Coordinates of C-alpha atoms and ligand atoms in Angstrom, one line a residue:
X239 CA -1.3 -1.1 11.1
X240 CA -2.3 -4.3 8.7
X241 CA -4.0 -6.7 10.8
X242 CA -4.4 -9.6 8.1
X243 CA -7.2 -12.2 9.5
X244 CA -7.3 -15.4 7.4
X245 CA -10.1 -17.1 8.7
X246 CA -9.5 -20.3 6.7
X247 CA -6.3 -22.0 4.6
X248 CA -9.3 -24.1 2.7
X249 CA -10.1 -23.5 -0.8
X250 CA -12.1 -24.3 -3.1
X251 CA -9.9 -24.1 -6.1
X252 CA -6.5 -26.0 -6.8
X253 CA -4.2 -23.0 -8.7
X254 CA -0.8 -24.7 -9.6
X255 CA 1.3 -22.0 -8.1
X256 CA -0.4 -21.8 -4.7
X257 CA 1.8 -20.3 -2.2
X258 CA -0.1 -22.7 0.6
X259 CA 0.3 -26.5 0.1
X260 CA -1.7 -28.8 0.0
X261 CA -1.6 -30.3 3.3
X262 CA -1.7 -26.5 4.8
X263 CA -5.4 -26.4 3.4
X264 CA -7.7 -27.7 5.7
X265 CA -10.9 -26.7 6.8
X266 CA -9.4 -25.6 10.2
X267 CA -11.2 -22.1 10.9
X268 CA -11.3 -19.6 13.5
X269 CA -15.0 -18.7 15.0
X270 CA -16.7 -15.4 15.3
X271 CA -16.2 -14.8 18.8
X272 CA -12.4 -15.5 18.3
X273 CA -11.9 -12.9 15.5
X274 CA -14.1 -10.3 17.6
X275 CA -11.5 -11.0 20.4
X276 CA -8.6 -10.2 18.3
X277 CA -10.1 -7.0 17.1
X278 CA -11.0 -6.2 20.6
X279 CA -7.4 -6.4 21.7
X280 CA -6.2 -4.6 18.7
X281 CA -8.6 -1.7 19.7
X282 CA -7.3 -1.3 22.8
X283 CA -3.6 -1.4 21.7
X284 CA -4.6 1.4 19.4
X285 CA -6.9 3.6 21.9
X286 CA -4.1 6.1 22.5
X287 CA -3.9 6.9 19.3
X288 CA -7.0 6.2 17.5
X289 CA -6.0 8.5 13.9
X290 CA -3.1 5.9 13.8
X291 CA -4.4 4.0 10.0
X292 CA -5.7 0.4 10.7
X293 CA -6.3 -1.9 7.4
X294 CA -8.0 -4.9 8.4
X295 CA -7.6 -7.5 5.2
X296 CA -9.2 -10.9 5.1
X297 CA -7.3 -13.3 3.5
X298 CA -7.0 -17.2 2.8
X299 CA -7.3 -19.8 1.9
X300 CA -10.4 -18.4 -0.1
X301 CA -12.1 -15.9 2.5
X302 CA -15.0 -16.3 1.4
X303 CA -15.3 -19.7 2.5
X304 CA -15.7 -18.2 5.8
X305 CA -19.3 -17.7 4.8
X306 CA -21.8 -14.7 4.6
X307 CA -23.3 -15.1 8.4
X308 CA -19.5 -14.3 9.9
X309 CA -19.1 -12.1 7.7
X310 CA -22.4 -10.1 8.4
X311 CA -21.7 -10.0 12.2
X312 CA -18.0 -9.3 12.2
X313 CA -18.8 -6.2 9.7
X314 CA -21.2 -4.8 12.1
X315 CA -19.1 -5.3 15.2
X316 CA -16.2 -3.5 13.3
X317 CA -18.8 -0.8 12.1
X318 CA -19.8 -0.2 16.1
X319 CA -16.6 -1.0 17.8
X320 CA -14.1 1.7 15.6
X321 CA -16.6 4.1 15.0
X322 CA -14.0 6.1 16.3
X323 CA -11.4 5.2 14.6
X324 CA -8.9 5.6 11.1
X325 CA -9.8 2.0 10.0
X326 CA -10.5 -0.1 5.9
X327 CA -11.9 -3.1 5.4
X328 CA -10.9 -5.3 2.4
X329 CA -10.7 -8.7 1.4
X330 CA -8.5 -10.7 -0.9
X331 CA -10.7 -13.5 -2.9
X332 CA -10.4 -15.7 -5.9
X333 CA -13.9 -14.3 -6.6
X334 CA -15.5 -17.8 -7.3
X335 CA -18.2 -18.0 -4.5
X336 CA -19.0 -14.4 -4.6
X337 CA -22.8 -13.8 -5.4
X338 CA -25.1 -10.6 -4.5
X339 CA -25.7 -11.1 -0.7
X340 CA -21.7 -10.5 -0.3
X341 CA -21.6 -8.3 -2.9
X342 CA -24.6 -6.2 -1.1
X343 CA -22.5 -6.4 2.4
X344 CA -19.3 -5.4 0.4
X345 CA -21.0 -2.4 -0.7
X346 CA -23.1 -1.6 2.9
X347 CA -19.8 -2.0 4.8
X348 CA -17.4 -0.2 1.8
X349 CA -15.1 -3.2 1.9
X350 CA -12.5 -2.8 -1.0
X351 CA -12.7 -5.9 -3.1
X352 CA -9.2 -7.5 -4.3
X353 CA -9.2 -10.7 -6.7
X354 CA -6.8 -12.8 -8.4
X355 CA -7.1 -13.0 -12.3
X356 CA -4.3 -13.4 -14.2
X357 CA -5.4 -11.8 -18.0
X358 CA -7.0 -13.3 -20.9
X359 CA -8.0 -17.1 -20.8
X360 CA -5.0 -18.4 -22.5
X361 CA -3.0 -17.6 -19.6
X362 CA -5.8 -17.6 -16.8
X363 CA -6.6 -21.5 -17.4
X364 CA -3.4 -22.6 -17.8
X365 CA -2.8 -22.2 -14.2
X366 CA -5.8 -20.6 -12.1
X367 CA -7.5 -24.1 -12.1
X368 CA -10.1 -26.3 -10.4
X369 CA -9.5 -29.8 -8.5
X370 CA -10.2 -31.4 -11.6
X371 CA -7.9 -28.9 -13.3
X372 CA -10.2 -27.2 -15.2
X373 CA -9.8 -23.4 -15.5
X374 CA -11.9 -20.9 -13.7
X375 CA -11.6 -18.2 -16.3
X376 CA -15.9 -18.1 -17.5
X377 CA -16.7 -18.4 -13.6
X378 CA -14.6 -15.7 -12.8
X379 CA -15.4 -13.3 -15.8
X380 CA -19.1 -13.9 -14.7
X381 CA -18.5 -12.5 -11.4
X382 CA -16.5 -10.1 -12.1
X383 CA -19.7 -8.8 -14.8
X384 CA -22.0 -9.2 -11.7
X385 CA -19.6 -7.0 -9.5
X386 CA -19.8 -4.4 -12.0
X387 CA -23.2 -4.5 -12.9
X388 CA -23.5 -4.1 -8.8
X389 CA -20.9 -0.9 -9.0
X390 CA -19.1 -3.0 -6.7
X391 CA -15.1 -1.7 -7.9
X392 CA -12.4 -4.6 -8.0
X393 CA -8.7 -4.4 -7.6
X394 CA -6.7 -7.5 -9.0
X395 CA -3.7 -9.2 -8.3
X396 CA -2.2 -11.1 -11.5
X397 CA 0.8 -13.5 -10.6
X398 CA 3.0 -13.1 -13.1
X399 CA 4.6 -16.6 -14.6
X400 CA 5.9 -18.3 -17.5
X401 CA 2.7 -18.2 -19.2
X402 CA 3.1 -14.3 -19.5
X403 CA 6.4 -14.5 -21.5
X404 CA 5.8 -12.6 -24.8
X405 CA 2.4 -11.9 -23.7
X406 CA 3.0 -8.9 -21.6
X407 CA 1.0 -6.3 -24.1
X408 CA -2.2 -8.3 -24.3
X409 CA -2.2 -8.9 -20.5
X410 CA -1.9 -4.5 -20.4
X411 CA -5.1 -4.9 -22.9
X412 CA -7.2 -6.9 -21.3
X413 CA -7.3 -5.6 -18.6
X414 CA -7.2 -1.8 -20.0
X415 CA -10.4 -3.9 -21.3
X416 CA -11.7 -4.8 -18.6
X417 CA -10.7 -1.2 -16.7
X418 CA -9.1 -3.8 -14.1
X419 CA -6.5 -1.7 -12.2
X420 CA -3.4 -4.6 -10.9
X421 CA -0.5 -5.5 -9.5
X422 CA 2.0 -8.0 -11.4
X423 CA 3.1 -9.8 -8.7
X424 CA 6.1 -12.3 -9.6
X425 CA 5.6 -16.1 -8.6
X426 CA 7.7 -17.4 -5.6
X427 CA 8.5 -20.8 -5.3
X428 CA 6.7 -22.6 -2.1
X429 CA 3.9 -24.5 -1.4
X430 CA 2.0 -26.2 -4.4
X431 CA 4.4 -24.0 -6.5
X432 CA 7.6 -26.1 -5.5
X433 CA 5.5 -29.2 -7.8
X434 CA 4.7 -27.2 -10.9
X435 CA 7.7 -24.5 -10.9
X436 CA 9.5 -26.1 -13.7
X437 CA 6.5 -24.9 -16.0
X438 CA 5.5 -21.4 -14.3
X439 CA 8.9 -20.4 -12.5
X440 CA 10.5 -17.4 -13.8
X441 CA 14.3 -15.8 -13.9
X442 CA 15.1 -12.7 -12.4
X443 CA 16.0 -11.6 -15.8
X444 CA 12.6 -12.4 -17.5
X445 CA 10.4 -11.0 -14.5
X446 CA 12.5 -7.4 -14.6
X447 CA 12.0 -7.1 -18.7
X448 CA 8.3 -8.4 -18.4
X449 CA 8.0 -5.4 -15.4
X450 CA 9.6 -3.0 -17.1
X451 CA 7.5 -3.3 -20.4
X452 CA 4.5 -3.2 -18.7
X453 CA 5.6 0.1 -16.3
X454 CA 6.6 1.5 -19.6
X455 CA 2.7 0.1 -21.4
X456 CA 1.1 1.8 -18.1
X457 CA 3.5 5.2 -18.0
X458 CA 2.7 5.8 -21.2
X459 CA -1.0 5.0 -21.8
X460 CA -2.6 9.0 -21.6
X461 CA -5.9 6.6 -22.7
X462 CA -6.4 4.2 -19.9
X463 CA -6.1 5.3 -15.9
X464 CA -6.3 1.8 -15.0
X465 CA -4.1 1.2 -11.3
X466 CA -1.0 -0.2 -10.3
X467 CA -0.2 -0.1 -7.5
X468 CA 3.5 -1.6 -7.2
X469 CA 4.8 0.5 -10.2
X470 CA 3.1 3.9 -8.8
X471 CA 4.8 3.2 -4.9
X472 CA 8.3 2.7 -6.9
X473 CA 7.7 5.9 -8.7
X474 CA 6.5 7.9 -6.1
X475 CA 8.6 6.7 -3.7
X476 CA 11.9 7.3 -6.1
X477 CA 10.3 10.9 -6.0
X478 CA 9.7 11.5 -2.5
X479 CA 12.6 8.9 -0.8
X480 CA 9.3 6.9 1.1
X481 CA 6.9 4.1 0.0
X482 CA 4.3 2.7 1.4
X483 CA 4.0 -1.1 0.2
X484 CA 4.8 -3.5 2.9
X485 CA 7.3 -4.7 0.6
X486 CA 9.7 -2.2 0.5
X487 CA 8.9 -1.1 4.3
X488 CA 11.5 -0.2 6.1
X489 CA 10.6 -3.0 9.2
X490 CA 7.4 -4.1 7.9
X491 CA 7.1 -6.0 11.5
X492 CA 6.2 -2.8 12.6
X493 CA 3.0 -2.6 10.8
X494 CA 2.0 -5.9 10.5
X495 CA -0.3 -8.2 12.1
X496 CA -1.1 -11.9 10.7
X497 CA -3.5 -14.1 12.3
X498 CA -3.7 -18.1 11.0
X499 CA -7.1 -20.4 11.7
X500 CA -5.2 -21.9 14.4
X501 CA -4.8 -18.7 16.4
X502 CA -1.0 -18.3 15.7
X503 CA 0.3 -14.4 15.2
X504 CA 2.5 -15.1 12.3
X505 CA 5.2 -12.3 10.6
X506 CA 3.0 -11.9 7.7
X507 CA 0.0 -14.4 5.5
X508 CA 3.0 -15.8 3.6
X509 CA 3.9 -17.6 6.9
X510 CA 0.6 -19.4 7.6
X511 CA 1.9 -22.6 5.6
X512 CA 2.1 -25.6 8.1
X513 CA 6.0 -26.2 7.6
X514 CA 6.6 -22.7 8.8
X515 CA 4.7 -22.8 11.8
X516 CA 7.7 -22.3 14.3
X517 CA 8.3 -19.1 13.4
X518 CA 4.6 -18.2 14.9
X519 CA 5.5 -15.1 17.4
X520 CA 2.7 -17.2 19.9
X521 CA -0.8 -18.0 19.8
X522 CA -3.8 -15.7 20.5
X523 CA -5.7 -19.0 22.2
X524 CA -3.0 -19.2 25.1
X525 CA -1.8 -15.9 24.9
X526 CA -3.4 -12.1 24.8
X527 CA -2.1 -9.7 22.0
X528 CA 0.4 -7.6 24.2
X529 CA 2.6 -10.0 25.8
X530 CA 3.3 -11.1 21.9
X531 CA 3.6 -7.7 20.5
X532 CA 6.5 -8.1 23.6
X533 CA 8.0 -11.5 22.0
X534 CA 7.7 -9.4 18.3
X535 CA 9.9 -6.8 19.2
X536 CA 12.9 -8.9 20.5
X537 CA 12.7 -11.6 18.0
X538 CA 15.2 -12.1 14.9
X539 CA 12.6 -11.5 12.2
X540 CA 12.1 -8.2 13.7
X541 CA 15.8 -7.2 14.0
X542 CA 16.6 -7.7 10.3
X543 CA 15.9 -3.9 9.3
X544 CA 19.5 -3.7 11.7
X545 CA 21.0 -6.0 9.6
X546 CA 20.3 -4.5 6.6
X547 CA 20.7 -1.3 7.6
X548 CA 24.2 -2.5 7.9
X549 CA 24.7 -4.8 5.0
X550 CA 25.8 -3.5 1.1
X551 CA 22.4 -2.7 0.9
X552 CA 23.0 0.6 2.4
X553 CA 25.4 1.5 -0.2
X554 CA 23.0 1.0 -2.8
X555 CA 21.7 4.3 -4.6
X556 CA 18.0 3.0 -4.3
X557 CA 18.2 1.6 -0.3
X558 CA 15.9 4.6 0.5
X559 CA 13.3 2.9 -1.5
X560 CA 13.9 -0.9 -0.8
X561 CA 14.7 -1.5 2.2
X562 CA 16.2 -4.6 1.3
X563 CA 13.0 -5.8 -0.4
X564 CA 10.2 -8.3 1.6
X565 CA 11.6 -10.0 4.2
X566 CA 9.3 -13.3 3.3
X567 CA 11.7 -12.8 -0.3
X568 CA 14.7 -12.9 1.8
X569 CA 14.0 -15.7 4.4
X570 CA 12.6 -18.2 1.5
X571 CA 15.6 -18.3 -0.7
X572 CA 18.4 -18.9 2.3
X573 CA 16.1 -19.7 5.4
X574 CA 17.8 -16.6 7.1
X575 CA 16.0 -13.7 8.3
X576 CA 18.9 -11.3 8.1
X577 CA 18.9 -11.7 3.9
X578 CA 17.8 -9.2 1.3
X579 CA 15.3 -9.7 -1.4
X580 CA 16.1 -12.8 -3.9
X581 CA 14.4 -10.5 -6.3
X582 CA 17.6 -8.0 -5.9
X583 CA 19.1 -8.2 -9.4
X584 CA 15.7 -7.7 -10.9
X585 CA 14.7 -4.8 -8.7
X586 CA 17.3 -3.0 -9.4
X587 CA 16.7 -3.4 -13.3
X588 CA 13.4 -2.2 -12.4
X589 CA 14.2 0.4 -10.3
X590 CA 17.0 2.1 -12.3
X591 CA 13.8 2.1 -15.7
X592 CA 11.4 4.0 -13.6
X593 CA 14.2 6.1 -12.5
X594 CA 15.3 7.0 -16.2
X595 CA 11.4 7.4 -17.3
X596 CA 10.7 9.9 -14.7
X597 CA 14.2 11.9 -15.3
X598 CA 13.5 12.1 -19.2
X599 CA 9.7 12.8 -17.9
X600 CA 11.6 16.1 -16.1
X601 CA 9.5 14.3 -13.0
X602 CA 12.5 13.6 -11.2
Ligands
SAM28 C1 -3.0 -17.1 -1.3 S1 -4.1 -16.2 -2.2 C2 -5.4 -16.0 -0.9 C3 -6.7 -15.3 -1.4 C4 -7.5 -15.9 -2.5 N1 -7.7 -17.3 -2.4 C5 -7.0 -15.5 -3.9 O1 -6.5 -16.4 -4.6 O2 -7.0 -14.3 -4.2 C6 -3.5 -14.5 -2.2 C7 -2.8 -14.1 -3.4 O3 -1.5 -14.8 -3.5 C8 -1.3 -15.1 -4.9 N2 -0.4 -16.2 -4.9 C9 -0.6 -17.5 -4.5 N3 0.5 -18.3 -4.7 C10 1.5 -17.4 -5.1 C11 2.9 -17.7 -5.4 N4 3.4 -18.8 -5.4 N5 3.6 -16.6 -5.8 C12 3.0 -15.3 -5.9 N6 1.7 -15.1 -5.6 C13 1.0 -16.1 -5.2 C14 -2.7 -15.5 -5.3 O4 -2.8 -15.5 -6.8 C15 -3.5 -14.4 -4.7 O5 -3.6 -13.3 -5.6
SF4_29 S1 -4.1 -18.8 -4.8 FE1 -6.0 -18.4 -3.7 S2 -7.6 -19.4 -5.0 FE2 -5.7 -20.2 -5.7 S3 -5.4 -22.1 -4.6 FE3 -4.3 -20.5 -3.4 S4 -5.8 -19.9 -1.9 FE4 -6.9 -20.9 -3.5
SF4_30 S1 17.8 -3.2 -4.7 FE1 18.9 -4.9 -3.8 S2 20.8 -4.0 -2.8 FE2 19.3 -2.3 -3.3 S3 18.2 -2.1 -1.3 FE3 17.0 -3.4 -2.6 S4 17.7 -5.5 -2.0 FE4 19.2 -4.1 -1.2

């Protein structure tokens, strides 16, 4: 199970594409004793079956806005509360606040590290920016050189835009550079986005060739061992018929749990922007955990892996490995659970390269 607690929507930088809007980003947080709660009623869902994995992932908004007291008390309730059980701790950040007291806790607590850089400077600034819309690129460097000089590891997530178009091998350098593992996750078009998407949205056609050259920069590279994790789930999973990224799960409202600031369980932290609040499942202030786990399993959102299952997705040669793609991808293009990906067409470009690589490989 994910449980994905996002303490805060605030942050403390302005990035063009920003999923959230705007308005969504208020300093509207949950409390300590609320997010023990949660966890508390997550426990005992999972107590008769406590091998069962359990990711916790902080998330924003800019987590660490949630400051390093919470974070110092929820870490040791988790510590004392799941000592018997299969659980991770990570946290998603821009990296801009970090400093050595989190990065200490980090370390005491083993909480894997994810940040959001999106290669050199040239690209970084253009759209990672502040208020004032200056970019964060030096700031961010810096802390990534204190993390390491710590020996605290980072993973990365780089949203890939316009601003990577023809840049795709010095994006695979800098952060071979940097020995930054990443995902290249394509921008989707809501919240702040919608305002800036003529300058950083991309075609289907230009995300699958600017994937596919960097699978092929990573398959190939016997020099670097730098992570990513998108491209190694496709691959593994065209090889063993299962994945494991919530993206290509099966019915990922089986594994997921999202909490908002407000309390609302939400189908996933792309649903915590204010104009989607009505598809909340119910909120954790009024109601306890089970009686909405109750409300997930009869609601639409949950009953699209049926309708995809019966849709011309199952005729498609990689459905095994799809699933119909995220069902945040499907819902924000039509407004309808019961759709596929948007990012079919390029998928499948995608997923057809990796294919051919690992047949002339003799992998597959
Ligand atoms: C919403 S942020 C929250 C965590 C933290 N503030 C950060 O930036 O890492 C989570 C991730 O979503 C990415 N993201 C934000 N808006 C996006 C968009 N429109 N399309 C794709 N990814 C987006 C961010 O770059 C970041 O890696
Ligand atoms: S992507 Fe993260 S850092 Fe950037 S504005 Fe959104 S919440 Fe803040
Ligand atoms: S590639 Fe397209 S058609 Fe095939 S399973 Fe994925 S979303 Fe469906």
């Amino acid at each position: 199970m994910i449980l994905i607690l996002k303490p805060t929507l605030a942050c403390n930088i302005s990035c063009k594409y920003c999923y959230l809007s705007a308005e969504s980003k208020t300093s509207n947080k949950f409390d300590v004793k609320f997010a023990k709660s949660v966890l508390q009623q997550v426990k005992d869902i999972l107590a008769p079956n406590k091998k069962r994995r359990l990711k916790i992932l902080w998330h924003g908004g800019e987590p660490l806005l949630w400051g390093i007291k919470n974070y110092t008390e929820i870490f040791a309730y988790i510590e004392k509360e799941f000592e018997r059980y299969n659980y991770s701790i990570s946290i998603q950040t821009n990296l801009s606040l970090i400093n050595e007291d989190f990065i200490d806790l980090f370390l005491k607590y083993k909480v894997s590290v994810g940040c959001s850089l999106d290669g050199p400077k040239e690209i970084h600034d253009t759209q990672r920016v502040t208020r004032k819309g200056e970019g964060t690129f030096d700031l961010i460097m810096e802390k990534v050189e204190l993390c390491r000089e710590k020996g605290l590891k980072l993973g990365c997530i780089v949203v890939g835009t316009k601003k990577h178009i023809g840049k795709i091998p010095l994006l695979y350098k800098f952060m071979c550079d940097n020995n930054i593992g990443f995902k290249f996750n394509p921008i989707f078009n809501a919240g702040e986005a919608k305002k800036n998407i003529d300058n950083y949205g991309l075609t289907l056609d230009e995300y699958a060739t600017m994937a596919i050259e960097l699978f092929d920069l990573w398959f190939y590279d016997n020099k670097n061992k730098i992570n990513n994790s998108v491209f190694a789930d496709i691959a593994s999973g065209l090889i063993s018929k299962k994945t494991s990224h919530c993206l290509f799960d099966k019915n990922c409202q089986d594994n997921i749990l999202a909490i908002a600031p407000n309390g609302d369980v939400v189908p996933c932290g792309r649903f915590c922007d204010d104009g989607l609040k009505q598809y909340a499942y119910g909120n954790l202030h009024t109601e306890n955990l089970n009686s909405i786990l109750k409300k997930i399993k009869i609601s639409d959102i949950y009953n699209r892996y049926k309708c995809i299952e019966e849709s011309s997705c199952s005729k498609c040669e990689f459905f095994a490995i799809c699933n119909g793609g995220c069902l945040y991808d499907g819902f924000a293009k039509t407004g309808d659970f019961k759709s596929k990906t948007f990012l079919c067409s390029a998928y499948k470009k995608i997923y057809s390269h990796i294919s051919n690589r690992l047949k002339e490989e003799k992998l597959l």
